[in-house]
mmCIF file of C-alpha atoms in Angstrom:
data_model
loop_
_atom_site.group_PDB
_atom_site.id
_atom_site.type_symbol
_atom_site.label_atom_id
_atom_site.label_comp_id
_atom_site.label_asym_id
_atom_site.label_seq_id
_atom_site.Cartn_x
_atom_site.Cartn_y
_atom_site.Cartn_z
ATOM 1 C CA MET C 24 -49.363 -7.337 50.813
ATOM 2 C CA THR C 25 -48.546 -10.646 49.154
ATOM 3 C CA ILE C 26 -50.968 -13.239 47.801
ATOM 4 C CA ASP C 27 -49.978 -15.733 50.523
ATOM 5 C CA LEU C 28 -50.823 -13.221 53.271
ATOM 6 C CA ILE C 29 -54.187 -12.408 51.663
ATOM 7 C CA PHE C 30 -54.950 -16.124 51.484
ATOM 8 C CA LYS C 31 -54.091 -16.634 55.181
ATOM 9 C CA ILE C 32 -56.244 -13.687 56.309
ATOM 10 C CA GLU C 33 -59.289 -14.788 54.287
ATOM 11 C CA PHE C 34 -58.955 -18.394 55.347
ATOM 12 C CA THR C 35 -58.674 -17.347 59.056
ATOM 13 C CA ASN C 36 -61.811 -15.189 58.738
ATOM 14 C CA LEU C 37 -63.699 -18.117 57.214
ATOM 15 C CA ILE C 38 -62.721 -20.434 60.092
ATOM 16 C CA ILE C 39 -63.732 -17.835 62.661
ATOM 17 C CA SER C 40 -67.107 -17.272 60.947
ATOM 18 C CA PHE C 41 -67.695 -21.004 60.768
ATOM 19 C CA GLN C 42 -66.891 -21.438 64.442
ATOM 20 C CA LYS C 43 -69.306 -18.651 65.338
ATOM 21 C CA LYS C 44 -71.921 -20.476 63.258
ATOM 22 C CA GLU C 45 -72.245 -17.491 60.980
ATOM 23 C CA LEU C 46 -71.665 -19.864 58.044
ATOM 24 C CA ASN C 47 -72.951 -23.355 57.419
ATOM 25 C CA LYS C 48 -70.887 -25.973 55.588
ATOM 26 C CA PHE C 49 -72.298 -25.123 52.179
ATOM 27 C CA LYS C 50 -71.614 -21.419 52.524
ATOM 28 C CA LEU C 51 -68.196 -22.201 53.927
ATOM 29 C CA PHE C 52 -67.426 -24.332 50.883
ATOM 30 C CA LEU C 53 -68.619 -21.567 48.558
ATOM 31 C CA ARG C 54 -66.518 -18.949 50.367
ATOM 32 C CA ILE C 55 -63.469 -21.204 50.294
ATOM 33 C CA PHE C 56 -64.001 -21.837 46.579
ATOM 34 C CA PHE C 57 -64.396 -18.091 46.017
ATOM 35 C CA VAL C 58 -61.245 -17.309 47.976
ATOM 36 C CA PHE C 59 -59.246 -19.904 46.056
ATOM 37 C CA GLY C 60 -60.594 -18.561 42.781
ATOM 38 C CA MET C 61 -59.761 -15.004 43.775
ATOM 39 C CA ILE C 62 -56.257 -15.998 44.905
ATOM 40 C CA PHE C 63 -55.644 -17.967 41.700
ATOM 41 C CA SER C 64 -56.882 -15.042 39.572
ATOM 42 C CA LEU C 65 -54.674 -12.594 41.463
ATOM 43 C CA ASP C 66 -51.725 -14.914 41.062
ATOM 44 C CA LEU C 67 -52.288 -15.175 37.314
ATOM 45 C CA LEU C 68 -52.715 -11.400 37.069
ATOM 46 C CA VAL C 69 -49.485 -10.775 38.947
ATOM 47 C CA LYS C 70 -47.581 -13.268 36.819
ATOM 48 C CA PHE C 71 -49.046 -11.719 33.672
ATOM 49 C CA LEU C 72 -48.047 -8.228 34.763
ATOM 50 C CA ILE C 73 -44.565 -9.388 35.717
ATOM 51 C CA LEU C 74 -44.182 -11.206 32.391
ATOM 52 C CA LYS C 75 -45.446 -8.190 30.479
ATOM 53 C CA LYS C 76 -43.036 -5.962 32.380
ATOM 54 C CA MET C 77 -40.201 -8.388 31.691
ATOM 55 C CA LYS C 78 -41.091 -8.402 28.022
ATOM 56 C CA LYS C 79 -40.865 -4.620 27.961
ATOM 57 C CA ILE C 80 -37.526 -4.753 29.767
ATOM 58 C CA LEU C 81 -36.233 -7.399 27.358
ATOM 59 C CA LEU C 82 -37.463 -5.374 24.373
ATOM 60 C CA LEU C 83 -35.811 -2.209 25.673
ATOM 61 C CA ALA C 84 -32.588 -4.115 26.382
ATOM 62 C CA THR C 85 -32.636 -5.634 22.879
ATOM 63 C CA LEU C 86 -33.186 -2.221 21.309
ATOM 64 C CA ALA C 87 -30.361 -0.750 23.389
ATOM 65 C CA ILE C 88 -27.948 -3.544 22.400
ATOM 66 C CA PHE C 89 -28.911 -3.211 18.727
ATOM 67 C CA SER C 90 -28.409 0.554 18.855
ATOM 68 C CA VAL C 91 -24.959 0.214 20.461
ATOM 69 C CA THR C 92 -23.962 -2.452 17.914
ATOM 70 C CA ALA C 93 -25.143 -0.295 15.007
ATOM 71 C CA VAL C 94 -23.254 2.734 16.301
ATOM 72 C CA ASN C 95 -20.067 0.711 16.793
ATOM 73 C CA ALA C 96 -20.386 -0.791 13.313
ATOM 74 C CA GLN C 97 -20.878 2.665 11.821
ATOM 75 C CA LYS C 98 -17.820 3.985 13.688
ATOM 76 C CA SER C 99 -15.735 1.010 12.532
ATOM 77 C CA LYS C 100 -16.841 1.541 8.926
ATOM 78 C CA ALA C 101 -16.043 5.245 9.175
ATOM 79 C CA LYS C 102 -12.544 4.423 10.508
ATOM 80 C CA LYS C 103 -11.916 1.968 7.651
ATOM 81 C CA THR C 104 -13.129 4.531 5.099
ATOM 82 C CA THR C 105 -10.876 7.182 6.631
ATOM 83 C CA LYS C 106 -7.880 4.820 6.498
ATOM 84 C CA ALA C 107 -8.650 3.917 2.882
ATOM 85 C CA VAL C 108 -8.921 7.580 1.877
ATOM 86 C CA ALA C 109 -5.739 8.370 3.782
ATOM 87 C CA ALA C 110 -3.956 5.558 1.952
ATOM 88 C CA LYS C 111 -5.196 6.893 -1.407
ATOM 89 C CA VAL C 112 -4.164 10.480 -0.752
ATOM 90 C CA GLU C 113 -0.877 9.522 0.868
ATOM 91 C CA THR C 114 1.892 11.718 -0.422
ATOM 92 C CA PRO C 115 3.944 9.734 -2.932
ATOM 93 C CA LYS C 116 7.474 9.049 -1.867
ATOM 94 C CA THR C 117 10.058 11.079 -3.683
ATOM 95 C CA ALA C 118 12.231 8.945 -5.892
ATOM 96 C CA LYS C 119 15.809 8.842 -4.807
ATOM 97 C CA THR C 120 18.039 10.750 -7.159
ATOM 98 C CA SER C 121 21.192 9.818 -5.335
ATOM 99 C CA THR C 122 22.477 6.264 -5.126
ATOM 100 C CA SER C 123 25.614 7.144 -3.139
ATOM 101 C CA ASP C 124 27.439 9.937 -1.363
ATOM 102 C CA GLY C 125 29.338 11.637 -4.157
ATOM 103 C CA ALA C 126 29.009 12.332 -7.863
ATOM 104 C CA GLY C 127 27.022 9.884 -9.985
ATOM 105 C CA MET C 128 27.027 9.045 -13.668
ATOM 106 C CA VAL C 129 24.191 7.179 -15.380
ATOM 107 C CA PHE C 130 23.939 6.930 -19.190
ATOM 108 C CA GLU C 131 20.718 6.693 -21.184
ATOM 109 C CA ASN C 132 22.531 4.220 -23.449
ATOM 110 C CA GLU C 133 25.972 2.739 -22.902
ATOM 111 C CA THR C 134 26.130 1.394 -26.461
ATOM 112 C CA ILE C 135 25.445 3.339 -29.642
ATOM 113 C CA ASP C 136 24.671 1.295 -32.745
ATOM 114 C CA TYR C 137 25.326 3.195 -35.967
ATOM 115 C CA GLY C 138 23.640 0.466 -37.893
ATOM 116 C CA THR C 139 24.613 0.027 -41.539
ATOM 117 C CA ILE C 140 25.744 3.352 -42.986
ATOM 118 C CA PRO C 141 27.222 4.506 -46.319
ATOM 119 C CA HIS C 142 30.883 5.189 -46.804
ATOM 120 C CA ASN C 143 31.848 8.644 -45.463
ATOM 121 C CA ALA C 144 28.484 9.074 -43.727
ATOM 122 C CA ASP C 145 28.030 11.332 -40.683
ATOM 123 C CA GLY C 146 30.055 9.711 -37.897
ATOM 124 C CA ASN C 147 28.938 12.012 -35.059
ATOM 125 C CA ARG C 148 26.911 10.581 -32.165
ATOM 126 C CA GLU C 149 26.179 11.575 -28.535
ATOM 127 C CA PHE C 150 26.148 9.744 -25.201
ATOM 128 C CA VAL C 151 23.652 11.417 -22.815
ATOM 129 C CA LEU C 152 24.316 11.069 -19.089
ATOM 130 C CA THR C 153 22.781 12.272 -15.799
ATOM 131 C CA ASN C 154 24.504 13.077 -12.524
ATOM 132 C CA ASN C 155 22.419 11.052 -10.074
ATOM 133 C CA GLY C 156 24.704 11.819 -7.141
ATOM 134 C CA ASN C 157 24.770 14.631 -4.596
ATOM 135 C CA LYS C 158 28.038 16.273 -5.682
ATOM 136 C CA ALA C 159 29.243 17.867 -8.913
ATOM 137 C CA LEU C 160 30.430 15.399 -11.574
ATOM 138 C CA VAL C 161 33.785 16.248 -13.160
ATOM 139 C CA ILE C 162 34.742 14.284 -16.263
ATOM 140 C CA GLU C 163 38.509 14.356 -16.388
ATOM 141 C CA SER C 164 39.050 12.679 -19.751
ATOM 142 C CA THR C 165 37.494 10.607 -22.541
ATOM 143 C CA GLN C 166 39.707 8.266 -24.534
ATOM 144 C CA GLY C 167 38.855 6.349 -27.730
ATOM 145 C CA SER C 168 40.183 2.858 -28.279
ATOM 146 C CA CYS C 169 41.843 3.931 -31.546
ATOM 147 C CA GLY C 170 42.515 7.013 -33.620
ATOM 148 C CA CYS C 171 39.323 6.466 -35.637
ATOM 149 C CA THR C 172 37.191 7.089 -32.530
ATOM 150 C CA VAL C 173 37.420 10.623 -31.155
ATOM 151 C CA PRO C 174 35.305 11.553 -28.089
ATOM 152 C CA THR C 175 34.754 15.038 -26.662
ATOM 153 C CA LYS C 176 34.079 15.525 -22.944
ATOM 154 C CA PRO C 177 31.984 18.243 -21.239
ATOM 155 C CA GLU C 178 34.153 21.147 -20.149
ATOM 156 C CA LYS C 179 32.084 22.217 -17.130
ATOM 157 C CA PRO C 180 31.175 20.190 -14.024
ATOM 158 C CA ILE C 181 27.736 18.579 -14.174
ATOM 159 C CA GLN C 182 25.686 19.458 -11.092
ATOM 160 C CA PRO C 183 23.488 16.910 -9.262
ATOM 161 C CA GLY C 184 20.364 16.137 -11.274
ATOM 162 C CA GLU C 185 21.708 17.791 -14.445
ATOM 163 C CA LYS C 186 22.414 16.133 -17.786
ATOM 164 C CA GLY C 187 25.625 16.134 -19.780
ATOM 165 C CA ILE C 188 26.741 15.005 -23.250
ATOM 166 C CA ILE C 189 29.843 13.164 -24.412
ATOM 167 C CA LYS C 190 30.236 13.539 -28.142
ATOM 168 C CA VAL C 191 31.970 10.908 -30.235
ATOM 169 C CA HIS C 192 33.068 10.902 -33.866
ATOM 170 C CA TYR C 193 33.867 7.751 -35.794
ATOM 171 C CA ALA C 194 35.870 7.951 -39.017
ATOM 172 C CA THR C 195 33.399 6.501 -41.505
ATOM 173 C CA ASP C 196 35.948 6.592 -44.301
ATOM 174 C CA ARG C 197 36.938 3.127 -43.048
ATOM 175 C CA VAL C 198 34.874 0.429 -44.714
ATOM 176 C CA GLY C 199 33.577 -2.611 -42.852
ATOM 177 C CA ALA C 200 32.118 -3.592 -39.486
ATOM 178 C CA PHE C 201 33.498 -1.927 -36.377
ATOM 179 C CA THR C 202 33.224 -2.101 -32.570
ATOM 180 C CA LYS C 203 35.077 0.578 -30.627
ATOM 181 C CA THR C 204 35.126 1.785 -27.021
ATOM 182 C CA VAL C 205 35.301 5.101 -25.211
ATOM 183 C CA THR C 206 36.795 5.145 -21.708
ATOM 184 C CA VAL C 207 35.446 7.919 -19.465
ATOM 185 C CA THR C 208 37.506 8.944 -16.433
ATOM 186 C CA SER C 209 35.695 10.988 -13.762
ATOM 187 C CA ASN C 210 35.098 11.441 -10.039
ATOM 188 C CA ALA C 211 31.883 9.388 -10.158
ATOM 189 C CA VAL C 212 31.220 6.733 -7.521
ATOM 190 C CA GLY C 213 28.842 3.801 -7.500
ATOM 191 C CA SER C 214 28.454 0.221 -8.642
ATOM 192 C CA ASN C 215 28.281 1.139 -12.339
ATOM 193 C CA VAL C 216 31.822 2.532 -12.475
ATOM 194 C CA THR C 217 35.244 1.006 -11.836
ATOM 195 C CA PRO C 218 37.384 2.726 -9.167
ATOM 196 C CA VAL C 219 40.931 3.682 -10.171
ATOM 197 C CA THR C 220 43.589 2.689 -7.638
ATOM 198 C CA THR C 221 47.348 2.822 -7.343
ATOM 199 C CA PRO C 222 49.569 -0.006 -6.152
ATOM 200 C CA ALA C 223 49.901 -0.528 -2.420
ATOM 201 C CA THR C 224 52.654 1.475 -0.734
ATOM 202 C CA THR C 225 53.606 -1.452 1.525
ATOM 203 C CA PRO C 226 54.115 -5.143 0.700
ATOM 204 C CA GLY C 227 50.848 -7.025 1.045
ATOM 205 C CA GLY C 228 48.888 -3.814 1.528
ATOM 206 C CA ALA C 229 45.635 -2.866 -0.170
ATOM 207 C CA PRO C 230 45.556 -0.727 -3.330
ATOM 208 C CA VAL C 231 45.213 2.973 -2.681
ATOM 209 C CA PRO C 232 42.070 4.702 -4.024
ATOM 210 C CA THR C 233 42.689 7.744 -6.219
ATOM 211 C CA GLY C 234 39.212 9.255 -6.009
ATOM 212 C CA LYS C 235 38.735 8.550 -9.723
ATOM 213 C CA SER C 236 36.776 5.955 -11.658
ATOM 214 C CA THR C 237 36.342 4.767 -15.243
ATOM 215 C CA LYS C 238 33.375 3.846 -17.376
ATOM 216 C CA VAL C 239 33.602 2.076 -20.734
ATOM 217 C CA LEU C 240 31.121 2.977 -23.497
ATOM 218 C CA THR C 241 30.745 1.200 -26.847
ATOM 219 C CA ILE C 242 30.017 2.183 -30.438
ATOM 220 C CA LYS C 243 29.448 -0.263 -33.266
ATOM 221 C CA GLY C 244 28.141 -0.470 -36.799
ATOM 222 C CA THR C 245 29.015 -1.269 -40.400
ATOM 223 C CA VAL C 246 30.307 1.102 -43.092
ATOM 224 C CA LEU C 247 29.406 0.057 -46.616
ATOM 225 C CA PRO C 248 31.924 0.403 -49.442
ATOM 226 C CA ASP C 249 31.238 2.736 -52.339
ATOM 227 C CA ALA C 250 29.308 1.291 -55.251
ATOM 228 C CA PRO C 251 31.624 0.303 -58.127
ATOM 229 C CA ALA C 252 31.797 2.848 -60.931
ATOM 230 C CA ALA C 253 29.874 1.974 -64.033
ATOM 231 C CA THR C 254 32.080 0.707 -66.963
ATOM 232 C CA PRO C 255 31.580 2.814 -70.065
ATOM 233 C CA ALA C 256 30.177 0.938 -73.001
ATOM 234 C CA THR C 257 32.685 0.125 -75.865
ATOM 235 C CA GLU C 258 31.669 1.159 -79.375
ATOM 236 C CA THR C 259 31.715 -1.626 -81.934
ATOM 237 C CA LYS C 260 33.218 -0.726 -85.356
ATOM 238 C CA SER C 261 31.386 -2.030 -88.386
#
């Protein structure tokens, strides 16, 4: 039953009582005032209850939204943490040991500096290389630029990932500064070697690859002359 219906029923009863002379004007006024007061109080009570209920609903809705937001934020943070940990423990990529399909040849140093050395000093040095390809490296020959520079090549093929040594001897009985080269011929491929080709078989044709390549190494230094022999002192006759 709504407040409007209650008001209509009470007001109708008052009119009927007044018509039956059960109420005089003063009592009718008091009853009307009482009814209005009661209706107004009921209306305020209903509004208060509705407002209080709405406040509870709003509070519950706010708590629910906050809870969902907190859960989503926690999940998002957990995902970011997982990604960060995954990035930290990611398996490091294996460094490529092969730069091309074939044998490779990379030297630790392509130039050896003897520095300044005495006459007839030890003239032996070593070039250290690594096969960074995926096939066995075969060094066919090593050639010095003159008879004073004598290299020695490895006799066995150098397998992928293995190291090899090219020995070189310089004749330090020669006095003075020197710069010599060692030419290495092998089956290595790559940008650090020079392919060996033969002339084209047809006019205007391209050179024909031989499957070989060369690499030029350098040695340099200075050989000091021997110190002059001391002149014996001459005796003076009195």
